[in-house]
XYZ file of C-alpha atoms in Angstrom:
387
model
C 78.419 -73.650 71.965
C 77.579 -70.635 73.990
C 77.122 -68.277 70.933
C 75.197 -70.887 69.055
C 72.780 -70.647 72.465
C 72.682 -67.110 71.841
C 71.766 -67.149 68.416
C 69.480 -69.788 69.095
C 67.570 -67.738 72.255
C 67.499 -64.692 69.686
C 65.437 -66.380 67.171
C 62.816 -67.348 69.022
C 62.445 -63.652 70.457
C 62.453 -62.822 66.796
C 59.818 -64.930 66.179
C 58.083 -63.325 69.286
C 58.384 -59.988 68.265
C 56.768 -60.981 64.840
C 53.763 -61.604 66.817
C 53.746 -58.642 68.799
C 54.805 -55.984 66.575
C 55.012 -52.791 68.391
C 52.845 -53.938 70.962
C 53.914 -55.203 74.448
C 52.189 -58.543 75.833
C 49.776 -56.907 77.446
C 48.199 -55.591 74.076
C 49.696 -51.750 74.844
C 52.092 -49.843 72.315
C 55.644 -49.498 73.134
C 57.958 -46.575 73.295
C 60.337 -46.312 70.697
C 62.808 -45.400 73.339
C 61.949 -48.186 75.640
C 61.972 -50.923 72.915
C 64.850 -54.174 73.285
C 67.558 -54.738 70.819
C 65.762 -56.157 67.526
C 66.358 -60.065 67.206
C 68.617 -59.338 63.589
C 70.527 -57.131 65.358
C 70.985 -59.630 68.618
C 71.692 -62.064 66.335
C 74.583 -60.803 64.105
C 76.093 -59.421 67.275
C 76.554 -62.731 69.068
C 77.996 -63.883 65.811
C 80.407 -61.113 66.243
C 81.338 -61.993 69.541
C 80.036 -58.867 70.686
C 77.513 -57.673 73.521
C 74.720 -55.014 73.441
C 76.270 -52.812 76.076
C 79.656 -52.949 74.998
C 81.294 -49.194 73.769
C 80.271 -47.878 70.481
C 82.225 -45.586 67.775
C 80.031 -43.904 64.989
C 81.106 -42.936 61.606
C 79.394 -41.349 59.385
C 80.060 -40.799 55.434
C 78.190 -38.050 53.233
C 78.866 -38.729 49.552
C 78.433 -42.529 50.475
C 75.643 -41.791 52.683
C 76.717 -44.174 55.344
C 76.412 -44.325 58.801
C 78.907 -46.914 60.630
C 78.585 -48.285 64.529
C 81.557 -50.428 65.776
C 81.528 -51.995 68.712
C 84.672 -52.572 71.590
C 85.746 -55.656 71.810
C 87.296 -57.072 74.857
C 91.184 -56.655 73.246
C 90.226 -52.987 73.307
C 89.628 -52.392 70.007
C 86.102 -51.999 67.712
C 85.329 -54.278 65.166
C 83.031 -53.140 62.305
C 79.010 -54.324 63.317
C 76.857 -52.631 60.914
C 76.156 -50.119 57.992
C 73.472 -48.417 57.677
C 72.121 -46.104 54.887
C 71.731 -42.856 55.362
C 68.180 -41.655 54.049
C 68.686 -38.322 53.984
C 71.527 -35.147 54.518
C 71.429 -31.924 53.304
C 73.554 -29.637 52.108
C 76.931 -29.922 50.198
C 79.778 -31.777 50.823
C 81.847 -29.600 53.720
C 81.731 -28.424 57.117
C 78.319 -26.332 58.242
C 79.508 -22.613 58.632
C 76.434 -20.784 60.596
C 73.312 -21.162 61.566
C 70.463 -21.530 58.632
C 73.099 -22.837 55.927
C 71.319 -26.177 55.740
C 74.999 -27.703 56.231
C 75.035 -31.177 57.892
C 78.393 -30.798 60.293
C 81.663 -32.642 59.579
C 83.920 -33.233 62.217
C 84.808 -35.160 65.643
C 81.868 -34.739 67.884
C 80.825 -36.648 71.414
C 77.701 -37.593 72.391
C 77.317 -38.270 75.930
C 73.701 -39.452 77.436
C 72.035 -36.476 77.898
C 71.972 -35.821 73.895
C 70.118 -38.558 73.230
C 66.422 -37.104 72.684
C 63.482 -39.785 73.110
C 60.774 -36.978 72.271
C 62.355 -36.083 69.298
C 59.367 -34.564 66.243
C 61.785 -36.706 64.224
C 61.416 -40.294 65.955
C 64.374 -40.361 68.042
C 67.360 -39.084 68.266
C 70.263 -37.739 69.197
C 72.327 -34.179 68.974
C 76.043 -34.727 67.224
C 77.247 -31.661 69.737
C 77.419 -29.051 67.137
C 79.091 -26.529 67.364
C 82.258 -28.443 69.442
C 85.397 -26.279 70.350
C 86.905 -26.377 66.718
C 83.445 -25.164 65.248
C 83.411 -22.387 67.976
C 87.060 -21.094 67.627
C 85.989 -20.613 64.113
C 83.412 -18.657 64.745
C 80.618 -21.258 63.591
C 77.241 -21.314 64.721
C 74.208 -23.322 64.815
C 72.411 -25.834 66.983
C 70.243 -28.811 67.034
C 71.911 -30.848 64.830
C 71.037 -34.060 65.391
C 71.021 -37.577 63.895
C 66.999 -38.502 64.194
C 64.536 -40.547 61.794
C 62.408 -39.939 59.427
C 63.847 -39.183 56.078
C 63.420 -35.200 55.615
C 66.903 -33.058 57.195
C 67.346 -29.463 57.459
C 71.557 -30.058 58.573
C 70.933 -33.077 60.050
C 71.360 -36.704 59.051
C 67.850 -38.711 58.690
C 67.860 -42.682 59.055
C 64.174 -43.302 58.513
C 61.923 -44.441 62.109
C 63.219 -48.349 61.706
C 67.507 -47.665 61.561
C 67.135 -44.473 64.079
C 65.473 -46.875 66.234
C 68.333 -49.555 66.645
C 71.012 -47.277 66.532
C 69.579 -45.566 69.194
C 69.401 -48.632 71.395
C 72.991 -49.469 70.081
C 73.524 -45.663 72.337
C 71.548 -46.466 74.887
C 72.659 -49.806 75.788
C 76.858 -48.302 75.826
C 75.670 -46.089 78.291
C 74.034 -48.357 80.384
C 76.826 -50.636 79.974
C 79.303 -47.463 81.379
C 80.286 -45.572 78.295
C 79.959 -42.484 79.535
C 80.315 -40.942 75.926
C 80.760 -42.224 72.024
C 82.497 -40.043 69.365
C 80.478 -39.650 66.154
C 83.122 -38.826 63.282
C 81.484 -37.053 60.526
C 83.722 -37.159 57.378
C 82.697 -35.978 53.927
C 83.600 -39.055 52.229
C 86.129 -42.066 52.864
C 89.584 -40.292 53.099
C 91.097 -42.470 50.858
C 93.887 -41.437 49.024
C 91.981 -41.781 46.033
C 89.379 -39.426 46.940
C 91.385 -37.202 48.729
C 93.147 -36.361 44.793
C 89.443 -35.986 43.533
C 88.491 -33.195 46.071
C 91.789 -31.832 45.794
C 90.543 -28.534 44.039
C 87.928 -27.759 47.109
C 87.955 -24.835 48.761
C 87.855 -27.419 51.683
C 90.488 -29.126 51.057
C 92.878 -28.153 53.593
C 90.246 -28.733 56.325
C 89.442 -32.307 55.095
C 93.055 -32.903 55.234
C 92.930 -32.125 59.135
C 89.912 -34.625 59.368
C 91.826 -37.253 57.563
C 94.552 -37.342 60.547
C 91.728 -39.104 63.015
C 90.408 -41.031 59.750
C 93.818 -42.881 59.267
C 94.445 -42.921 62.901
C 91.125 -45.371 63.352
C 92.083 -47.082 60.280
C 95.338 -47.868 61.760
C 94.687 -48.341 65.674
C 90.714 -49.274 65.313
C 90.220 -47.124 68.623
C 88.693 -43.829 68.181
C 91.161 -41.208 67.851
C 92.072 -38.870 70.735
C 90.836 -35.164 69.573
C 91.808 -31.728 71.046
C 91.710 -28.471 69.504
C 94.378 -25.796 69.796
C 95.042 -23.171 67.836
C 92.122 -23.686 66.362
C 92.651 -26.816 64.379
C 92.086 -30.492 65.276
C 95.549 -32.294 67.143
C 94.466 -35.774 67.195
C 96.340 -38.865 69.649
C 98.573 -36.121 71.441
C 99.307 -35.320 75.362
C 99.874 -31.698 76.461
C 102.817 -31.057 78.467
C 102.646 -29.257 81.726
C 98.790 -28.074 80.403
C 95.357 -29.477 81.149
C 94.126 -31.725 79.364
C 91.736 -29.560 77.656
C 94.047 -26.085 76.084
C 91.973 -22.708 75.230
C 90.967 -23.798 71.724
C 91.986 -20.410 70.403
C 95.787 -20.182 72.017
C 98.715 -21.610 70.568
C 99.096 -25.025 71.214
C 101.219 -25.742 74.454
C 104.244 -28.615 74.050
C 102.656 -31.821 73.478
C 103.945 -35.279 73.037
C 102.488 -37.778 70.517
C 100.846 -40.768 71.924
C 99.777 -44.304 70.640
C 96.147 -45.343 71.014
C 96.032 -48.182 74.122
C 95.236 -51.354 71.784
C 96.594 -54.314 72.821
C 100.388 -54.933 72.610
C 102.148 -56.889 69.809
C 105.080 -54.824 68.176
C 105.719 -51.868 70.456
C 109.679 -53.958 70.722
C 109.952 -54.907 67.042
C 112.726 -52.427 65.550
C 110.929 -49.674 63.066
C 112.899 -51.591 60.158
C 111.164 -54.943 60.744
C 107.365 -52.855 61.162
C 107.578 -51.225 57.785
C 107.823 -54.879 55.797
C 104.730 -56.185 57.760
C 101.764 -56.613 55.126
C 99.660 -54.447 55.076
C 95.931 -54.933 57.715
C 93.472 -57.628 56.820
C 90.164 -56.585 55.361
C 87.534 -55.750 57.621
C 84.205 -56.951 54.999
C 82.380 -53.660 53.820
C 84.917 -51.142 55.474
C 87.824 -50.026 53.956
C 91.594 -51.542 55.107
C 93.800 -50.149 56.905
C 96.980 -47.929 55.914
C 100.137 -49.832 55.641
C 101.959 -50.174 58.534
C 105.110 -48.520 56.468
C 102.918 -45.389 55.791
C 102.242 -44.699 59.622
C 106.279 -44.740 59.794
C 107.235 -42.701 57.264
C 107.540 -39.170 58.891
C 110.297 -37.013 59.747
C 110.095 -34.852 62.716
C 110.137 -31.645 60.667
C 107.271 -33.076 58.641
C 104.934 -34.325 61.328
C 105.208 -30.765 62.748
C 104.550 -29.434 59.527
C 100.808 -30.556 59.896
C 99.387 -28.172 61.998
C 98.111 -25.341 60.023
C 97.931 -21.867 61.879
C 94.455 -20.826 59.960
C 92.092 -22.293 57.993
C 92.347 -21.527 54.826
C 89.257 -22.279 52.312
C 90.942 -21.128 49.277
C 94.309 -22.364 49.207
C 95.826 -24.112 46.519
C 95.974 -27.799 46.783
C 99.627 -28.877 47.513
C 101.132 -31.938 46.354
C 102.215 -35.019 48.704
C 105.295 -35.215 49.753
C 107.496 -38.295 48.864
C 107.317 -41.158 51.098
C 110.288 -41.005 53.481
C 112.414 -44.470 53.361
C 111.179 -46.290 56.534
C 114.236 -48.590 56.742
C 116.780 -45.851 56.649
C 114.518 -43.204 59.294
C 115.519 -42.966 62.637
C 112.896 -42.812 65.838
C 111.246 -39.808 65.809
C 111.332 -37.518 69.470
C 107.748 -37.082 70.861
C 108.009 -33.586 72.205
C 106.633 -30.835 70.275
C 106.939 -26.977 71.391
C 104.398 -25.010 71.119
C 106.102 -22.549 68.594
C 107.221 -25.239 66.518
C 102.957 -25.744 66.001
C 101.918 -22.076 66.345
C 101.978 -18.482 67.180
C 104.055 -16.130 64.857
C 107.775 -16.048 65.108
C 110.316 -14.168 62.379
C 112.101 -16.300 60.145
C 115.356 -16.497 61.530
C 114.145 -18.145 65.049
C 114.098 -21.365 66.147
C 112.653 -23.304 69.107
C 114.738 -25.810 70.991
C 113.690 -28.992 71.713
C 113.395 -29.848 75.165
C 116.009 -32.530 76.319
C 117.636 -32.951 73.146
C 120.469 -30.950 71.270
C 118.589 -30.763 67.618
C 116.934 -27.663 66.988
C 113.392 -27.182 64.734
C 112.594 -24.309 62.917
C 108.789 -22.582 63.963
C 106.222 -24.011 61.211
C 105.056 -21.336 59.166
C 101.842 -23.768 59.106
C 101.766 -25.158 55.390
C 98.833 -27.222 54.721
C 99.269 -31.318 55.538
C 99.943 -33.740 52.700
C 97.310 -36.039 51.708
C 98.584 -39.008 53.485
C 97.972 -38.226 57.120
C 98.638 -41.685 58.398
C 102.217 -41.314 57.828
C 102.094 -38.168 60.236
C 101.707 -39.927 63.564
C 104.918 -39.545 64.586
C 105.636 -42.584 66.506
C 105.941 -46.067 66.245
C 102.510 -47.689 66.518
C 101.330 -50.796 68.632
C 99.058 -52.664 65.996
C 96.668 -55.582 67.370
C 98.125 -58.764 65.703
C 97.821 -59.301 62.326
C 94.610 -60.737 61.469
């Protein structure tokens, strides 16, 4: 009853703003910046159950040229609200490297209010935080990388004046709404496992593989992945032990623990056995479905600490995925993870103990991750109920 109100209240201010245009009542233009939620948009979010200032997540997808906004819902997670097409990014598919390549960025960036520009040449819009701690540590450079509208880029990603405008509201009403910041993932394509074999001969490869851990970990969870950077590579969902929250991006990691996204209980008690022959995630319409529940099990300890790579490197050969570990017949994995087990040199015949436990792990010697990141989370996952 309520939402068909809603729906009902945002047609007629539809109507309204068809006899308006950009104009405000009083016969004077409007600000872009200033402008309300368009009726569509108010519309298919009260049939969404959603509100205007709830928390956003952006996603964004080169070779599909996508841009995705979710929206929190009031479980905790985000639900899928819109695509929209992406007029115009330039460069090739991979990371931007230094200033002047033309490279649109790729990676987990936050945008917090002060990046969104309403003065913009471009419209609006609103800086992706380029270069963040990973892009630094690597010694990448550039600036002004931004998100805006029209539909000409130079390294950034154009939506054209209409789609810049209500995704910049989308921003705008979070923050007033409290978000104090929303992550913008920037992924060369959808790390599927299918695409993942196509670009298996890029030089990139190895670096996409890293991004692929906080693509399967939103897949999974549908809450934005928890990013650090250590070492200088991406760690996403983990806790530091006996660190700050935020390590020296260029330091070997310190001990961390792996940690579940907060989404709302339903299986954290169900024994590991009984997860892995749950079907697999419903369908969210236009957005691809989440990994099996089996595949976020299937890690041993040695291989989950196998994923952190000590350097990035561009050329390496592709390597081949693993096999899938039998769920049923694993045992819980422990959490902790030393920081020599992830990084920082250490001769071959060492080995690190683990804290509070008598097993012993070998230090990594950093090979690259296998294609299927979402079995590397290295816990057992709390799913929302099955849909």
């Amino acid at each position: 009853m309520l939402i068909s109100f809603v729906v009902r209240f945002a047609l007629l201010g539809f109507a309204a703003s068809m006899l308006t245009g950009c104009l405000g009542m009083g016969g004077e233009e409007i600000a872009p910046h200033t402008k309300q939620m368009p009726a569509e948009a108010q519309v298919l979010l009260a049939k969404k159950g959603m509100t205007e200032q709830a928390p956003i997540f952006v996603r964004i997808f080169k070779e599909e040229n996508e841009l995705e906004v979710w929206k929190q819902m009031a479980d905790g997670r985000f639900e899928h609200f819109k695509t929209y097409p992406i007029c115009k990014w330039s460069g090739e598919l991979g990371p931007k490297v230094k200033q002047g390549d033309k490279q649109a960025p790729e990676g987990f960036y936050t945008v917090r209010p002060g990046q969104l520009n309403p003065n913009s040449q471009f419209h609006l819009a609103f800086n992706l935080g380029y270069p963040n701690d990973y892009d630094r540590s690597n010694g990448r450079d550039g600036s002004a990388l931004m998100v805006h509208g029209k539909c000409k880029s130079a390294g950034c990603f154009a939506m054209t004046d209409a789609l810049i405008e209500e995704i910049y509201i989308l921003a705008r009403e979070s923050f007033k709404g409290g978000q104090t910041s929303f992550q913008v993932n920037a992924f060369p394509f959808r790390m599927t496992e299918e695409n993942m074999k196509r670009h298996a001969n890029s030089e990139w490869a190895g670096f996409w593989r890293s991004l692929k851990t906080g693509y399967d970990s939103f897949e999974f969870f549908r809450v934005p992945p928890k990013v650090a950077v250590c070492s200088k590579q991406y760690l996403v969902n983990v806790n530091f032990l006996g660190q700050e929250a935020r390590p020296d991006p260029q330091a070997p990691c310190p001990a961390f623990e792996r940690v579940t996204p907060d989404v709302t209980p339903g299986f954290e008690n169900l024994p590991t056995q009984q997860i892995a022959r749950l079907p697999e995630r419903s369908r969210v319409a236009g957005v691809q479905s989440r990994p099996a529940l089996a595949d976020a099990l299937s890690r041993t300890p040695d291989q989950d600490n196998a994923q952190i790579q000590q350097s990035e490197q561009p050329q390496a050969t592709p390597v081949e995925a693993e096999p899938v570990v039998d769920v049923a017949a694993s045992q819980p994995s422990e959490p902790l993870t030393t920081a020599a087990a992830v990084a920082g040199p250490q001769s071959s015949g060492q080995q690190t103990q683990r804290s509070g436990k008598g097993d012993r792990l070998a230090p990594v010697q950093a090979p690259p991750p296998e294609q299927s990141s979402a079995s590397a989370f290295g816990y057992t996952p709390r799913p929302a109920p099955l849909q």
